[in-house]
Short mmCIF file of C-alpha atoms in Angstrom, two decimals:
data_model
loop_
_atom_site.label_atom_id
_atom_site.label_comp_id
_atom_site.label_asym_id
_atom_site.label_seq_id
_atom_site.Cartn_x
_atom_site.Cartn_y
_atom_site.Cartn_z
CA THR A 26 -124.67 -17.68 -30.82
CA HIS A 27 -122.44 -20.62 -31.58
CA LEU A 28 -122.23 -19.50 -35.21
CA ALA A 29 -121.32 -15.95 -34.19
CA ARG A 30 -118.54 -17.26 -31.99
CA ARG A 31 -117.19 -19.32 -34.87
CA GLU A 32 -117.20 -16.26 -37.10
CA GLU A 33 -115.35 -14.21 -34.48
CA THR A 34 -112.85 -17.02 -34.03
CA CYS A 35 -112.27 -17.20 -37.78
CA LYS A 36 -111.84 -13.43 -37.95
CA SER A 37 -109.38 -13.50 -35.04
CA THR A 38 -107.46 -16.36 -36.61
CA SER A 39 -107.40 -14.61 -39.96
CA GLN A 40 -106.20 -11.37 -38.34
CA ALA A 41 -103.52 -13.22 -36.38
CA THR A 42 -102.41 -15.00 -39.53
CA SER A 43 -102.27 -11.68 -41.36
CA ASP A 44 -100.25 -10.10 -38.54
CA ILE A 45 -97.85 -13.03 -38.52
CA SER A 46 -97.45 -12.78 -42.29
CA GLU A 47 -96.74 -9.07 -42.00
CA LEU A 48 -94.21 -9.65 -39.24
CA TYR A 49 -92.57 -12.39 -41.30
CA ARG A 50 -92.45 -10.10 -44.33
CA GLN A 51 -90.83 -7.34 -42.28
CA LEU A 52 -88.39 -9.82 -40.76
CA LYS A 53 -87.35 -11.01 -44.21
CA TYR A 54 -86.99 -7.40 -45.34
CA TRP A 55 -84.68 -6.51 -42.47
CA GLN A 56 -82.71 -9.72 -42.93
CA CYS A 57 -82.20 -8.93 -46.62
CA LEU A 58 -81.27 -5.36 -45.76
CA ARG A 59 -78.73 -6.58 -43.22
CA GLN A 60 -77.25 -8.99 -45.75
CA ASP A 61 -77.02 -6.22 -48.34
CA LEU A 62 -75.29 -3.92 -45.86
CA GLU A 63 -72.86 -6.68 -44.93
CA ARG A 64 -72.09 -7.29 -48.60
CA ALA A 65 -71.53 -3.56 -49.07
CA ARG A 66 -69.21 -3.48 -46.06
CA LEU A 67 -67.20 -6.44 -47.37
CA LEU A 68 -67.03 -4.86 -50.81
CA CYS A 69 -65.75 -1.59 -49.33
CA GLU A 70 -63.15 -3.53 -47.34
CA LEU A 71 -62.01 -5.38 -50.46
CA VAL A 72 -61.78 -2.12 -52.40
CA ARG A 73 -59.79 -0.54 -49.57
CA LYS A 74 -57.36 -3.47 -49.50
CA ARG A 75 -57.06 -3.45 -53.28
CA GLU A 76 -56.28 0.28 -53.35
CA LYS A 77 -53.74 -0.18 -50.57
CA LEU A 78 -52.03 -2.95 -52.53
CA LYS A 79 -52.08 -0.82 -55.69
CA LYS A 80 -50.51 2.06 -53.78
CA GLU A 81 -47.80 -0.21 -52.39
CA LEU A 82 -47.20 -1.69 -55.84
CA VAL A 83 -46.79 1.77 -57.36
CA LYS A 84 -44.35 2.64 -54.58
CA VAL A 85 -42.33 -0.53 -55.17
CA LYS A 86 -42.27 0.05 -58.93
CA SER A 87 -41.15 3.63 -58.34
CA MET A 88 -38.37 2.45 -56.05
CA CYS A 89 -37.27 -0.19 -58.58
CA THR A 90 -37.18 2.39 -61.34
CA GLU A 91 -35.19 4.76 -59.16
CA VAL A 92 -32.72 2.01 -58.28
CA GLU A 93 -32.25 1.23 -61.96
CA LEU A 94 -31.82 4.86 -62.98
CA CYS A 95 -30.03 6.27 -59.90
CA PRO A 96 -28.48 3.40 -57.93
CA LEU A 97 -25.98 5.64 -56.13
CA VAL A 98 -28.72 7.99 -54.89
CA CYS A 99 -30.67 5.10 -53.36
CA PHE A 100 -27.50 3.71 -51.84
CA LEU A 101 -26.50 7.04 -50.27
CA ARG A 102 -30.00 7.63 -48.89
CA LYS A 103 -29.75 4.37 -47.00
CA LEU A 104 -26.27 5.30 -45.84
CA VAL A 105 -27.52 8.64 -44.48
CA ASP A 106 -30.26 6.81 -42.58
CA LEU A 107 -27.67 4.50 -41.03
CA LEU A 108 -25.54 7.48 -39.98
CA ARG A 109 -28.57 9.20 -38.47
CA ALA A 110 -29.30 6.06 -36.46
CA ARG A 111 -25.78 6.24 -34.99
CA ASP A 112 -26.35 9.85 -33.91
CA THR A 113 -28.30 8.95 -30.78
CA GLY A 114 -27.77 12.42 -29.29
CA GLU A 115 -29.08 14.07 -32.48
CA ILE A 116 -26.04 16.34 -32.57
CA PHE A 117 -25.32 16.07 -36.29
CA ILE A 118 -28.85 15.74 -37.69
CA GLU A 119 -29.59 19.45 -38.20
CA PRO A 120 -27.38 22.47 -38.98
CA VAL A 121 -25.86 24.33 -36.05
CA ASP A 122 -28.07 27.24 -34.97
CA GLN A 123 -25.62 30.12 -35.20
CA SER A 124 -28.00 32.39 -33.31
CA GLU A 125 -27.13 30.30 -30.24
CA VAL A 126 -23.39 30.21 -30.99
CA PRO A 127 -22.57 33.51 -32.75
CA ASP A 128 -18.84 32.74 -33.01
CA TYR A 129 -19.42 29.42 -34.80
CA GLY A 130 -18.91 31.01 -38.22
CA ASP A 131 -15.54 32.40 -37.13
CA VAL A 132 -14.22 28.87 -36.57
CA VAL A 133 -16.22 26.81 -39.06
CA LYS A 134 -16.13 28.21 -42.58
CA HIS A 135 -18.01 25.36 -44.27
CA PRO A 136 -20.78 23.95 -42.00
CA MET A 137 -22.08 20.47 -42.69
CA ASP A 138 -24.68 18.15 -41.14
CA LEU A 139 -26.62 15.01 -41.98
CA SER A 140 -29.78 16.79 -43.14
CA THR A 141 -27.71 18.87 -45.57
CA MET A 142 -26.05 15.70 -46.82
CA ARG A 143 -29.45 14.08 -47.31
CA GLN A 144 -30.64 17.10 -49.27
CA LYS A 145 -27.53 16.95 -51.45
CA VAL A 146 -28.26 13.26 -52.10
CA ASP A 147 -31.83 14.08 -53.15
CA ASP A 148 -30.54 16.89 -55.37
CA PHE A 149 -28.06 14.54 -57.12
CA GLN A 150 -25.08 16.61 -55.97
CA TYR A 151 -22.93 13.55 -55.18
CA SER A 152 -21.40 11.90 -58.21
CA CYS A 153 -19.42 9.34 -56.21
CA LEU A 154 -19.02 7.92 -52.72
CA GLU A 155 -15.79 9.87 -52.17
CA GLU A 156 -17.67 13.18 -52.31
CA PHE A 157 -20.13 11.90 -49.72
CA GLN A 158 -17.26 10.76 -47.51
CA ALA A 159 -15.62 14.18 -47.80
CA ASP A 160 -18.74 15.89 -46.43
CA PHE A 161 -18.96 13.37 -43.60
CA HIS A 162 -15.37 14.03 -42.56
CA LEU A 163 -15.97 17.78 -42.91
CA MET A 164 -18.89 17.49 -40.49
CA ILE A 165 -16.74 15.62 -37.96
CA ASP A 166 -13.76 17.97 -38.35
CA ASN A 167 -16.01 21.00 -37.81
CA CYS A 168 -17.30 19.58 -34.54
CA LEU A 169 -13.81 18.71 -33.31
CA ALA A 170 -12.47 22.12 -34.29
CA TYR A 171 -15.16 24.16 -32.53
CA ASN A 172 -15.70 22.15 -29.34
CA SER A 173 -13.16 21.55 -26.60
CA LYS A 174 -12.09 18.02 -25.71
CA ASP A 175 -14.00 17.94 -22.41
CA THR A 176 -17.42 18.52 -24.03
CA VAL A 177 -20.07 15.99 -24.92
CA PHE A 178 -20.02 17.28 -28.50
CA TYR A 179 -16.33 16.48 -28.92
CA ARG A 180 -16.81 12.96 -27.57
CA ALA A 181 -19.86 12.48 -29.80
CA ALA A 182 -17.78 13.51 -32.81
CA LEU A 183 -15.11 10.93 -31.97
CA LYS A 184 -17.77 8.26 -31.58
CA MET A 185 -19.46 9.22 -34.84
CA ARG A 186 -16.10 9.28 -36.61
CA ASP A 187 -15.39 5.70 -35.54
CA GLN A 188 -18.87 4.29 -36.16
CA GLY A 189 -19.48 6.29 -39.31
CA GLY A 190 -16.06 5.38 -40.63
CA MET A 191 -16.93 1.71 -40.31
CA LEU A 192 -20.16 2.29 -42.22
CA LEU A 193 -18.35 4.16 -44.98
CA ARG A 194 -15.71 1.47 -45.37
CA GLN A 195 -18.40 -1.18 -45.57
CA ALA A 196 -20.30 0.99 -48.05
CA ALA A 197 -17.26 1.14 -50.33
CA LYS A 198 -17.04 -2.67 -50.27
CA ASP A 199 -20.77 -3.01 -50.95
CA LEU A 200 -20.55 -0.64 -53.91
CA GLU A 201 -17.73 -2.71 -55.36
CA LEU A 202 -19.76 -5.91 -54.96
CA THR A 203 -22.83 -4.38 -56.60
CA GLY A 204 -20.79 -3.44 -59.65
CA LEU A 205 -20.89 0.34 -59.28
CA GLU A 206 -17.84 1.67 -61.09
CA GLY A 207 -15.47 3.12 -58.49
CA GLY A 208 -18.36 4.30 -56.33
CA SER A 209 -19.46 6.65 -59.09
CA GLY A 210 -22.96 5.25 -59.35
CA VAL A 211 -22.43 3.88 -62.86
CA LEU A 212 -23.17 0.19 -63.24
CA ARG A 213 -20.48 -1.84 -64.93
CA ARG A 214 -21.58 -4.02 -67.79
CA GLU A 215 -20.26 -7.09 -66.01
CA THR A 216 -20.60 -7.73 -62.31
CA PRO A 217 -17.35 -8.59 -60.49
CA GLY A 218 -16.84 -12.31 -60.16
CA LEU A 219 -19.01 -13.13 -63.16
CA ASN A 220 -16.42 -12.58 -65.92
CA MET A 221 -15.85 -15.83 -67.75
CA ALA A 222 -12.44 -16.42 -69.26
CA LYS A 223 -12.51 -17.23 -72.94
CA THR A 224 -11.37 -20.73 -73.76
CA PRO A 225 -8.49 -20.92 -76.23
CA ALA A 226 -9.21 -22.25 -79.68
CA THR A 227 -8.60 -25.95 -80.08
CA PRO A 228 -6.55 -27.37 -82.94
CA ALA A 229 -9.76 -28.63 -84.51
CA ASP A 230 -11.17 -25.10 -84.44
CA GLU A 231 -8.05 -23.74 -86.11
CA THR A 232 -8.12 -26.30 -88.96
CA LEU A 233 -11.86 -26.02 -89.54
CA PRO A 234 -11.67 -23.17 -92.11
CA ALA A 235 -9.11 -25.12 -94.17
CA GLU A 236 -11.42 -28.14 -94.26
CA ILE A 237 -14.31 -25.96 -95.40
CA ASP A 238 -12.19 -24.51 -98.22
CA LYS A 239 -11.58 -27.97 -99.50
#
């Protein structure tokens, strides 16, 4: 009887040890699986960040190339954005809907708005800042001509004329500082302020060829 009990105890111990080993093996398996999944997650995150950086780098390179090839276009795009920011009432952003004001075409023969100006910038239709300024003033003059003085549109046009005029004057100065020839979008070979005056030849320089001849 005592021997039988010992055998049963050994069997129970062996079974318990086997169960513990199996549980330990499963635990290690799930731990390894969790670690692998975490590594995969981190790898995916790194790939996502890398692709995002590559996309931003391509965008920056594209912008740099565009600035080098078409500096005036980039400059005017920024200027349009600044003008749009001044139009808080969004009066000049889109073309006038002539279905709402049928007589608009009788007064305004050449409509103009900021979205049209932006499209002309993107289509390279402005060869200089003066052409851009002409469209801006045309837009303001159209609004003043069609609307009476007691309307919100007339007052908005006066406000835009003042604020936009300041932006345009500053833009002309900025173009001059950046070395764009007369606002035409062509870079000068030498930036203003960097021209170095040539030093006159010294007497020694003038007599040097004679000494060499000797």
